[in-house]
mmCIF file with all atom_site columns, C-alpha atoms in Angstrom:
data_model
loop_
_atom_site.group_PDB
_atom_site.id
_atom_site.type_symbol
_atom_site.label_atom_id
_atom_site.label_alt_id
_atom_site.label_comp_id
_atom_site.label_asym_id
_atom_site.label_entity_id
_atom_site.label_seq_id
_atom_site.pdbx_PDB_ins_code
_atom_site.Cartn_x
_atom_site.Cartn_y
_atom_site.Cartn_z
_atom_site.occupancy
_atom_site.B_iso_or_equiv
_atom_site.pdbx_formal_charge
_atom_site.auth_seq_id
_atom_site.auth_comp_id
_atom_site.auth_asym_id
_atom_site.auth_atom_id
_atom_site.pdbx_PDB_model_num
ATOM 1  C CA . MET A 1 1  ? -0.364  0.595   -0.027 1.00 46.00 ? 148 MET A CA 1
ATOM 2  C CA . ALA A 1 2  ? 1.825   2.341   -0.957 1.00 47.00 ? 149 ALA A CA 1
ATOM 3  C CA . SER A 1 3  ? -0.395  5.706   -1.938 1.00 54.00 ? 150 SER A CA 1
ATOM 4  C CA . THR A 1 4  ? 1.932   7.873   1.201  1.00 61.00 ? 151 THR A CA 1
ATOM 5  C CA . ASN A 1 5  ? 1.333   11.247  -0.318 1.00 91.00 ? 152 ASN A CA 1
ATOM 6  C CA . ILE A 1 6  ? -2.713  10.842  0.708  1.00 94.00 ? 153 ILE A CA 1
ATOM 7  C CA . PRO A 1 7  ? -4.121  12.779  3.124  1.00 95.00 ? 154 PRO A CA 1
ATOM 8  C CA . LEU A 1 8  ? -4.664  10.296  5.666  1.00 96.00 ? 155 LEU A CA 1
ATOM 9  C CA . HIS A 1 9  ? -8.501  12.527  6.874  1.00 95.00 ? 156 HIS A CA 1
ATOM 10 C CA . CYS A 1 10 ? -12.527 11.431  6.878  1.00 96.00 ? 157 CYS A CA 1
ATOM 11 C CA . ASN A 1 11 ? -14.215 14.719  5.808  1.00 94.00 ? 158 ASN A CA 1
ATOM 12 C CA . ILE A 1 12 ? -17.061 12.414  6.585  1.00 94.00 ? 159 ILE A CA 1
ATOM 13 C CA . CYS A 1 13 ? -17.469 11.648  9.945  1.00 93.00 ? 160 CYS A CA 1
ATOM 14 C CA . PRO A 1 14 ? -18.294 14.081  13.086 1.00 89.00 ? 161 PRO A CA 1
ATOM 15 C CA . LYS A 1 15 ? -14.975 13.830  14.453 1.00 89.00 ? 162 LYS A CA 1
ATOM 16 C CA . LYS A 1 16 ? -13.334 14.331  11.231 1.00 82.00 ? 163 LYS A CA 1
ATOM 17 C CA . PRO A 1 17 ? -10.711 11.914  12.760 1.00 90.00 ? 164 PRO A CA 1
ATOM 18 C CA . ASP A 1 18 ? -7.098  12.307  11.148 1.00 95.00 ? 165 ASP A CA 1
ATOM 19 C CA . PHE A 1 19 ? -5.394  9.416   10.593 1.00 96.00 ? 166 PHE A CA 1
ATOM 20 C CA . SER A 1 20 ? -1.449  8.264   11.353 1.00 94.00 ? 167 SER A CA 1
ATOM 21 C CA . ASP A 1 21 ? -1.293  6.093   8.317  1.00 95.00 ? 168 ASP A CA 1
ATOM 22 C CA . VAL A 1 22 ? -2.864  4.373   5.532  1.00 95.00 ? 169 VAL A CA 1
ATOM 23 C CA . SER A 1 23 ? -3.690  1.798   6.706  1.00 94.00 ? 170 SER A CA 1
ATOM 24 C CA . HIS A 1 24 ? -4.963  2.522   9.377  1.00 95.00 ? 171 HIS A CA 1
ATOM 25 C CA . LEU A 1 25 ? -6.767  4.937   7.337  1.00 96.00 ? 172 LEU A CA 1
ATOM 26 C CA . LEU A 1 26 ? -8.016  1.826   5.722  1.00 96.00 ? 173 LEU A CA 1
ATOM 27 C CA . THR A 1 27 ? -9.593  0.590   8.717  1.00 95.00 ? 174 THR A CA 1
ATOM 28 C CA . HIS A 1 28 ? -12.005 3.162   9.943  1.00 96.00 ? 175 HIS A CA 1
ATOM 29 C CA . ILE A 1 29 ? -12.765 3.581   5.607  1.00 96.00 ? 176 ILE A CA 1
ATOM 30 C CA . ALA A 1 30 ? -14.600 -0.460  5.797  1.00 95.00 ? 177 ALA A CA 1
ATOM 31 C CA . SER A 1 31 ? -15.631 0.284   9.503  1.00 96.00 ? 178 SER A CA 1
ATOM 32 C CA . LYS A 1 32 ? -19.879 -0.058  10.314 1.00 96.00 ? 179 LYS A CA 1
ATOM 33 C CA . GLY A 1 33 ? -18.933 3.471   11.622 1.00 96.00 ? 180 GLY A CA 1
ATOM 34 C CA . HIS A 1 34 ? -17.410 5.554   9.004  1.00 97.00 ? 181 HIS A CA 1
ATOM 35 C CA . LEU A 1 35 ? -20.075 3.543   6.135  1.00 97.00 ? 182 LEU A CA 1
ATOM 36 C CA . SER A 1 36 ? -23.072 4.495   8.996  1.00 97.00 ? 183 SER A CA 1
ATOM 37 C CA . HIS A 1 37 ? -22.282 8.032   8.281  1.00 97.00 ? 184 HIS A CA 1
ATOM 38 C CA . TYR A 1 38 ? -22.233 8.066   5.259  1.00 98.00 ? 185 TYR A CA 1
ATOM 39 C CA . TYR A 1 39 ? -24.911 6.507   4.302  1.00 98.00 ? 186 TYR A CA 1
ATOM 40 C CA . LYS A 1 40 ? -26.409 9.519   6.602  1.00 97.00 ? 187 LYS A CA 1
ATOM 41 C CA . VAL A 1 41 ? -24.842 12.626  4.788  1.00 97.00 ? 188 VAL A CA 1
ATOM 42 C CA . LYS A 1 42 ? -25.365 10.884  1.401  1.00 97.00 ? 189 LYS A CA 1
ATOM 43 C CA . VAL A 1 43 ? -29.480 11.008  2.161  1.00 98.00 ? 190 VAL A CA 1
ATOM 44 C CA . ARG A 1 44 ? -29.301 14.475  3.316  1.00 98.00 ? 191 ARG A CA 1
ATOM 45 C CA . ALA A 1 45 ? -26.944 15.491  0.492  1.00 98.00 ? 192 ALA A CA 1
ATOM 46 C CA . GLY A 1 46 ? -30.579 15.197  -1.558 1.00 97.00 ? 193 GLY A CA 1
ATOM 47 C CA . SER A 1 47 ? -31.794 18.636  0.649  1.00 98.00 ? 194 SER A CA 1
ATOM 48 C CA . GLU A 1 48 ? -28.612 19.708  2.594  1.00 98.00 ? 195 GLU A CA 1
ATOM 49 C CA . ASP A 1 49 ? -26.364 22.164  0.378  1.00 98.00 ? 196 ASP A CA 1
ATOM 50 C CA . TYR A 1 50 ? -23.231 21.780  3.195  1.00 97.00 ? 197 TYR A CA 1
ATOM 51 C CA . SER A 1 51 ? -24.320 17.617  3.130  1.00 98.00 ? 198 SER A CA 1
ATOM 52 C CA . ARG A 1 52 ? -24.074 17.115  -0.748 1.00 98.00 ? 199 ARG A CA 1
ATOM 53 C CA . GLN A 1 53 ? -20.339 19.746  -0.841 1.00 98.00 ? 200 GLN A CA 1
ATOM 54 C CA . LEU A 1 54 ? -18.889 16.850  2.441  1.00 97.00 ? 201 LEU A CA 1
ATOM 55 C CA . ILE A 1 55 ? -19.964 14.323  0.468  1.00 98.00 ? 202 ILE A CA 1
ATOM 56 C CA . GLU A 1 56 ? -18.671 15.508  -2.718 1.00 98.00 ? 203 GLU A CA 1
ATOM 57 C CA . ALA A 1 57 ? -15.776 16.624  -1.787 1.00 97.00 ? 204 ALA A CA 1
ATOM 58 C CA . TYR A 1 58 ? -15.107 12.816  -0.277 1.00 98.00 ? 205 TYR A CA 1
ATOM 59 C CA . ASP A 1 59 ? -16.524 10.859  -3.219 1.00 98.00 ? 206 ASP A CA 1
ATOM 60 C CA . ARG A 1 60 ? -12.976 13.390  -5.176 1.00 98.00 ? 207 ARG A CA 1
ATOM 61 C CA . TRP A 1 61 ? -10.867 12.615  -2.887 1.00 97.00 ? 208 TRP A CA 1
ATOM 62 C CA . TYR A 1 62 ? -11.643 8.580   -2.795 1.00 97.00 ? 209 TYR A CA 1
ATOM 63 C CA . ALA A 1 63 ? -11.789 8.204   -6.925 1.00 97.00 ? 210 ALA A CA 1
ATOM 64 C CA . GLU A 1 64 ? -8.122  11.118  -6.743 1.00 97.00 ? 211 GLU A CA 1
ATOM 65 C CA . TRP A 1 65 ? -6.402  9.189   -4.488 1.00 97.00 ? 212 TRP A CA 1
ATOM 66 C CA . LYS A 1 66 ? -7.605  5.048   -5.785 1.00 96.00 ? 213 LYS A CA 1
ATOM 67 C CA . MET A 1 67 ? -9.200  3.960   -2.417 1.00 97.00 ? 214 MET A CA 1
ATOM 68 C CA . GLU A 1 68 ? -11.596 1.710   -4.110 1.00 96.00 ? 215 GLU A CA 1
ATOM 69 C CA . ASP A 1 69 ? -8.062  -0.436  -5.317 1.00 97.00 ? 216 ASP A CA 1
ATOM 70 C CA . LEU A 1 70 ? -6.126  0.506   -2.480 1.00 97.00 ? 217 LEU A CA 1
ATOM 71 C CA . MET A 1 71 ? -9.670  -1.306  -1.533 1.00 96.00 ? 218 MET A CA 1
ATOM 72 C CA . SER A 1 72 ? -9.842  -4.682  -2.956 1.00 96.00 ? 219 SER A CA 1
ATOM 73 C CA . GLN A 1 73 ? -6.495  -4.924  -2.373 1.00 96.00 ? 220 GLN A CA 1
ATOM 74 C CA . ARG A 1 74 ? -6.338  -4.997  1.239  1.00 94.00 ? 221 ARG A CA 1
ATOM 75 C CA . MET A 1 75 ? -9.195  -7.475  1.111  1.00 93.00 ? 222 MET A CA 1
ATOM 76 C CA . ASN A 1 76 ? -7.441  -9.533  -1.450 1.00 95.00 ? 223 ASN A CA 1
ATOM 77 C CA . LEU A 1 77 ? -4.650  -9.933  1.244  1.00 92.00 ? 224 LEU A CA 1
ATOM 78 C CA . LYS A 1 78 ? -6.574  -10.847 4.168  1.00 89.00 ? 225 LYS A CA 1
ATOM 79 C CA . GLU A 1 79 ? -8.198  -13.103 2.295  1.00 90.00 ? 226 GLU A CA 1
ATOM 80 C CA . ARG A 1 80 ? -5.145  -14.596 1.382  1.00 90.00 ? 227 ARG A CA 1
ATOM 81 C CA . LYS A 1 81 ? -3.308  -14.779 4.508  1.00 89.00 ? 228 LYS A CA 1
ATOM 82 C CA . ARG A 1 82 ? -6.991  -16.283 5.843  1.00 88.00 ? 229 ARG A CA 1
ATOM 83 C CA . LEU A 1 83 ? -6.627  -19.680 3.241  1.00 89.00 ? 230 LEU A CA 1
ATOM 84 C CA . GLY A 1 84 ? -3.359  -19.819 3.740  1.00 83.00 ? 231 GLY A CA 1
ATOM 85 C CA . THR A 1 85 ? -3.832  -20.549 7.676  1.00 72.00 ? 232 THR A CA 1
ATOM 86 C CA . ARG A 1 86 ? -6.328  -22.285 7.238  1.00 66.00 ? 233 ARG A CA 1
ATOM 87 C CA . GLY A 1 87 ? -4.247  -24.472 4.758  1.00 57.00 ? 234 GLY A CA 1
ATOM 88 C CA . SER A 1 88 ? -1.845  -24.892 7.809  1.00 52.00 ? 235 SER A CA 1
#
């Protein structure tokens, strides 16, 4: 997980957390809490300008830094580790 220049900050969550590294950021993005906040803001975005701006900024950040690719790599790595330990 190379991308060391990624802004390690979540603008969606109420506490606006900052993270020390990409791994912690990815853990956060996959968390139920983050996903819940993302969904709530996304729903509000239909009627609130501030929420719409938050979602647009987050979605741009997510796409610009190819977070989907990083999340996919991480899931694949965890799956390989899980299968490797099961076979032992």
